[in-house]
Amino acid sequence: MNFDRLLPQILDLAALDKKALDAVAMATAKLSFYDWLVVSCAGSTEPLANILRDFIASEGGAAIATVTGETKKYPARAAALVNGAISHALDYDDTHFAYVGHPSVAIFPAALAAAEEVGASAGDVCQAFLLGAEASCRIGMVLGRRHYDAGFHQTATAGCFGATVAVALLYRMERSALSAALGLASTRASGLKSQFGTMGKPYNAGIAAANAIEACGLARRGFTSAADGLGGLQGFVLTHHPQH
C-alpha cells in the first residue's frame, strides 16, 4: 500500500489560510474547547492528577504553562503531559468515531502550552485545534480500525500527529520544520489499549500532547528527521497498519 501522499496532504492542510476556515467548523472547535475545559476541571481532583502534578513539581523547570488544578506554572512539555492525562481521566471527552479517538485531549493540552509560551490568543488555539483535529482524523482513518483492533490507542497515536500540527501552527513553523516535527512525532507516537482500565489510558493522551511539544521544540531548533516518517518506507503508517 502506498501512503507517500499522506505527509504532503497534512502539510497542505496546515498551510490553509486561517481566514478561510469554515465558520461552522470554527464554532465546533470553540465548543470542543469549552468541553475540554470542563472535563479537565472535572478530572483535576482524580488521584492520577495529584500523582502527575507531584511528579512534574519534583522536576521543576521554566515557569511557562498552566496546569489544571495548580497555581504554579511549568515547562510547556510538562504541562501538556499533565493536562492531557487529567482531561482524559474520566473519559467523558469528545469522541470522533470514524477514526476511533478523542481529538481534544491530545491537541488542546499541547496547543494551550504552546500558546502560553508564545503569547497566542484563545482564538489562535481554536484555529490550531481545528486543523490539528482534521489531521488527527485523516491520519486515524488511514490507520483504520485494524490499527485500533491490533491494540493501539488512536487517541494517542493519531492524536500525537494532530497535536504536532496544532503546536507547529502556534509556533509559526515553516513547512520544512513541520515536516521534520511530524517525522519526530512518528518515532514518538505511542499508546496501547492494554492500558485501558488503569491510569495508563489517560496517560496515553498526555504522552501524545507532550510528544508534540517535544517534536516541535526540537524541529524548530534545527533537529533533523526522516524525510517522511509518517507515510514513507518504514514510517509510522506502514509499520502500524496491519494488513491482515
Coordinates of C-alpha atoms in Angstrom, one line a residue:
M1 CA 0.0 0.0 0.0
N2 CA 1.3 3.5 -1.0
F3 CA 1.0 6.3 1.6
D4 CA 3.6 8.7 0.2
R5 CA 0.9 11.4 -0.4
L6 CA -0.2 11.5 3.2
L7 CA 2.5 13.8 4.5
P8 CA 2.1 16.4 1.7
Q9 CA -1.6 16.4 2.3
I10 CA -1.1 17.1 6.0
L11 CA 1.4 19.8 5.3
D12 CA -1.0 21.4 2.8
L13 CA -3.8 21.2 5.5
A14 CA -1.6 23.0 8.0
A15 CA -0.9 25.7 5.4
L16 CA -4.5 26.6 4.8
D17 CA -5.4 30.3 5.1
K18 CA -6.9 30.6 8.6
K19 CA -9.4 33.3 7.3
A20 CA -10.9 30.7 5.0
L21 CA -11.8 28.2 7.8
D22 CA -15.5 27.3 7.8
A23 CA -17.5 29.2 10.4
V24 CA -19.5 26.2 11.5
A25 CA -16.3 24.2 11.9
M26 CA -14.8 27.0 14.0
A27 CA -17.9 27.2 16.2
T28 CA -17.5 23.4 16.8
A29 CA -13.8 24.0 17.7
K30 CA -14.8 26.6 20.2
L31 CA -17.4 24.2 21.6
S32 CA -14.7 21.5 21.8
F33 CA -12.5 23.9 23.7
Y34 CA -15.3 24.5 26.3
D35 CA -15.9 20.8 26.5
W36 CA -12.2 20.2 27.1
L37 CA -12.1 22.8 29.8
V38 CA -15.0 21.2 31.6
V39 CA -13.6 17.7 31.5
S40 CA -10.2 19.0 32.6
C41 CA -11.6 20.7 35.6
A42 CA -13.6 17.6 36.4
G43 CA -10.6 15.4 36.2
S44 CA -8.3 17.7 38.2
T45 CA -9.1 16.0 41.6
E46 CA -8.6 12.4 40.4
P47 CA -5.7 10.5 42.0
L48 CA -3.7 10.5 38.8
A49 CA -3.8 14.3 38.7
N50 CA -2.2 14.5 42.1
I51 CA 0.5 12.0 41.1
L52 CA 1.3 13.7 37.9
R53 CA 1.4 17.2 39.4
D54 CA 3.7 15.9 42.1
F55 CA 5.9 14.3 39.5
I56 CA 6.4 17.4 37.4
A57 CA 6.9 19.6 40.6
S58 CA 9.7 17.3 41.6
E59 CA 11.5 18.1 38.3
G60 CA 11.0 21.8 38.3
G61 CA 11.9 23.9 35.2
A62 CA 10.8 27.1 33.5
A63 CA 7.5 28.6 34.6
I64 CA 5.7 28.8 31.2
A65 CA 2.4 27.0 31.1
T66 CA -0.6 26.4 33.3
V67 CA -1.6 23.0 34.8
T68 CA -5.2 22.3 35.7
G69 CA -5.7 22.4 39.5
E70 CA -2.3 24.0 40.1
T71 CA -1.3 27.7 40.8
K72 CA 2.3 27.3 39.6
K73 CA 3.4 27.2 36.0
Y74 CA 5.6 24.6 34.5
P75 CA 7.6 23.9 31.3
A76 CA 5.3 23.5 28.3
R77 CA 6.0 19.8 27.7
A78 CA 5.3 19.0 31.4
A79 CA 2.1 21.0 31.4
A80 CA 0.9 19.3 28.2
L81 CA 1.6 15.9 29.7
V82 CA -0.4 16.5 32.9
N83 CA -3.3 18.4 31.2
G84 CA -3.7 15.7 28.6
A85 CA -3.9 13.0 31.2
I86 CA -6.2 15.0 33.5
S87 CA -8.7 15.8 30.8
H88 CA -9.0 12.2 29.7
A89 CA -9.2 10.8 33.3
L90 CA -12.9 10.5 33.4
D91 CA -13.4 9.5 29.7
Y92 CA -16.2 12.0 29.1
D93 CA -14.2 14.0 26.5
D94 CA -15.3 14.4 22.8
T95 CA -15.1 11.4 20.5
H96 CA -14.7 11.0 16.7
F97 CA -16.0 7.6 15.8
A98 CA -14.7 7.5 12.3
Y99 CA -11.1 7.4 13.5
V100 CA -11.9 5.9 16.9
G101 CA -10.4 8.5 19.1
H102 CA -10.8 11.5 21.4
P103 CA -9.3 14.6 19.5
S104 CA -9.4 17.3 22.2
V105 CA -7.4 15.6 25.0
A106 CA -4.2 15.2 22.9
I107 CA -4.5 18.5 21.0
F108 CA -5.7 21.2 23.4
P109 CA -3.2 20.5 26.2
A110 CA -0.3 20.8 23.6
A111 CA -1.8 23.8 21.9
L112 CA -2.5 25.7 25.2
A113 CA 1.0 25.1 26.4
A114 CA 2.5 26.3 23.1
A115 CA 0.1 29.3 23.2
E116 CA 1.2 30.4 26.7
E117 CA 4.8 30.0 25.6
V118 CA 4.4 32.4 22.6
G119 CA 1.6 34.6 23.8
A120 CA -1.1 33.4 21.4
S121 CA -4.8 34.0 21.9
A122 CA -7.7 31.6 22.6
G123 CA -8.8 32.2 19.0
D124 CA -5.4 31.1 17.8
V125 CA -5.7 28.0 19.9
C126 CA -9.1 27.1 18.4
Q127 CA -7.9 27.6 14.9
A128 CA -4.8 25.4 15.6
F129 CA -7.1 22.8 17.2
L130 CA -9.4 22.7 14.2
L131 CA -6.6 22.0 11.8
G132 CA -4.9 19.6 14.2
A133 CA -8.1 17.7 14.7
E134 CA -8.6 17.4 11.0
A135 CA -5.1 16.0 10.7
S136 CA -5.7 13.5 13.5
C137 CA -8.9 12.3 11.9
R138 CA -7.3 11.9 8.5
I139 CA -4.3 10.0 9.8
G140 CA -6.5 8.0 12.1
M141 CA -8.8 7.0 9.3
V142 CA -5.8 6.0 7.2
L143 CA -4.5 3.8 10.0
G144 CA -8.0 2.4 10.2
R145 CA -9.9 0.2 12.5
R146 CA -7.3 -2.6 12.2
H147 CA -4.8 -0.3 13.9
Y148 CA -7.2 0.1 16.8
D149 CA -8.1 -3.6 16.9
A150 CA -4.4 -4.5 16.9
G151 CA -4.1 -2.8 20.3
F152 CA -3.2 0.8 19.5
H153 CA -4.9 3.7 21.3
Q154 CA -5.7 6.1 18.4
T155 CA -6.3 9.0 20.8
A156 CA -2.6 8.8 21.5
T157 CA -1.1 7.6 18.1
A158 CA -3.1 9.6 15.5
G159 CA -3.6 12.3 18.2
C160 CA 0.1 12.9 18.5
F161 CA 0.2 14.0 14.9
G162 CA -2.7 16.3 15.2
A163 CA -1.2 17.9 18.3
T164 CA 2.0 18.4 16.4
V165 CA 0.3 20.2 13.7
A166 CA -1.5 22.4 16.2
V167 CA 1.7 23.2 18.1
A168 CA 3.6 24.0 14.9
L169 CA 0.9 26.4 13.8
L170 CA 1.1 28.3 17.1
Y171 CA 4.9 28.3 16.9
R172 CA 4.6 29.6 13.3
M173 CA 6.9 27.0 12.0
E174 CA 7.8 26.7 8.3
R175 CA 6.6 23.8 6.2
S176 CA 10.0 22.1 6.3
A177 CA 10.2 22.4 10.1
L178 CA 6.7 21.0 10.5
S179 CA 7.7 18.1 8.2
A180 CA 10.6 17.4 10.5
A181 CA 8.4 17.6 13.6
L182 CA 5.9 15.1 12.1
G183 CA 8.9 12.8 11.4
L184 CA 10.0 13.1 15.0
A185 CA 6.4 12.6 16.2
S186 CA 6.3 9.4 14.1
T187 CA 9.1 7.9 16.2
R188 CA 7.5 9.1 19.5
A189 CA 3.8 8.5 18.9
S190 CA 2.6 5.7 21.2
G191 CA -0.3 4.4 23.3
L192 CA -1.6 0.9 23.9
K193 CA -5.2 -0.3 24.6
S194 CA -3.7 -2.7 27.1
Q195 CA -3.7 0.3 29.5
F196 CA -7.4 0.6 29.4
G197 CA -8.9 0.4 32.9
T198 CA -5.8 1.9 34.5
M199 CA -4.2 5.4 34.9
G200 CA -2.2 4.4 31.8
K201 CA -5.2 5.1 29.5
P202 CA -5.4 8.8 30.2
Y203 CA -1.6 8.9 30.4
N204 CA -1.6 8.0 26.7
A205 CA -3.3 11.3 25.9
G206 CA -0.8 13.2 28.0
I207 CA 2.1 11.4 26.2
A208 CA 0.6 12.5 22.8
A209 CA 0.4 16.1 23.9
A210 CA 3.9 16.1 25.4
N211 CA 5.4 14.4 22.4
A212 CA 4.0 17.2 20.2
I213 CA 5.7 19.9 22.2
E214 CA 8.9 18.0 22.2
A215 CA 8.9 17.2 18.5
C216 CA 8.1 20.8 17.5
G217 CA 10.6 22.2 20.0
L218 CA 13.4 20.2 18.6
A219 CA 12.4 20.7 14.9
R220 CA 12.2 24.5 15.3
R221 CA 15.8 24.4 16.6
G222 CA 17.0 22.5 13.5
F223 CA 16.8 18.9 14.7
T224 CA 16.6 16.6 11.7
S225 CA 14.3 13.7 11.0
A226 CA 13.4 11.2 8.3
A227 CA 12.2 12.9 5.1
D228 CA 8.8 11.1 5.6
G229 CA 8.4 9.4 8.9
L230 CA 4.7 9.4 8.6
G231 CA 3.8 7.6 5.3
G232 CA 7.3 6.7 3.9
L233 CA 9.2 3.5 3.9
Q234 CA 9.3 2.0 7.4
G235 CA 7.3 5.1 8.6
F236 CA 4.6 5.1 11.1
V237 CA 1.7 4.2 8.9
L238 CA 3.4 1.2 7.2
T239 CA 4.7 -0.2 10.5
H240 CA 1.4 0.4 12.4
H241 CA -1.2 -0.5 9.7
P242 CA -1.9 -4.3 10.0
Q243 CA -2.6 -5.8 6.6
H244 CA -4.4 -9.0 7.8

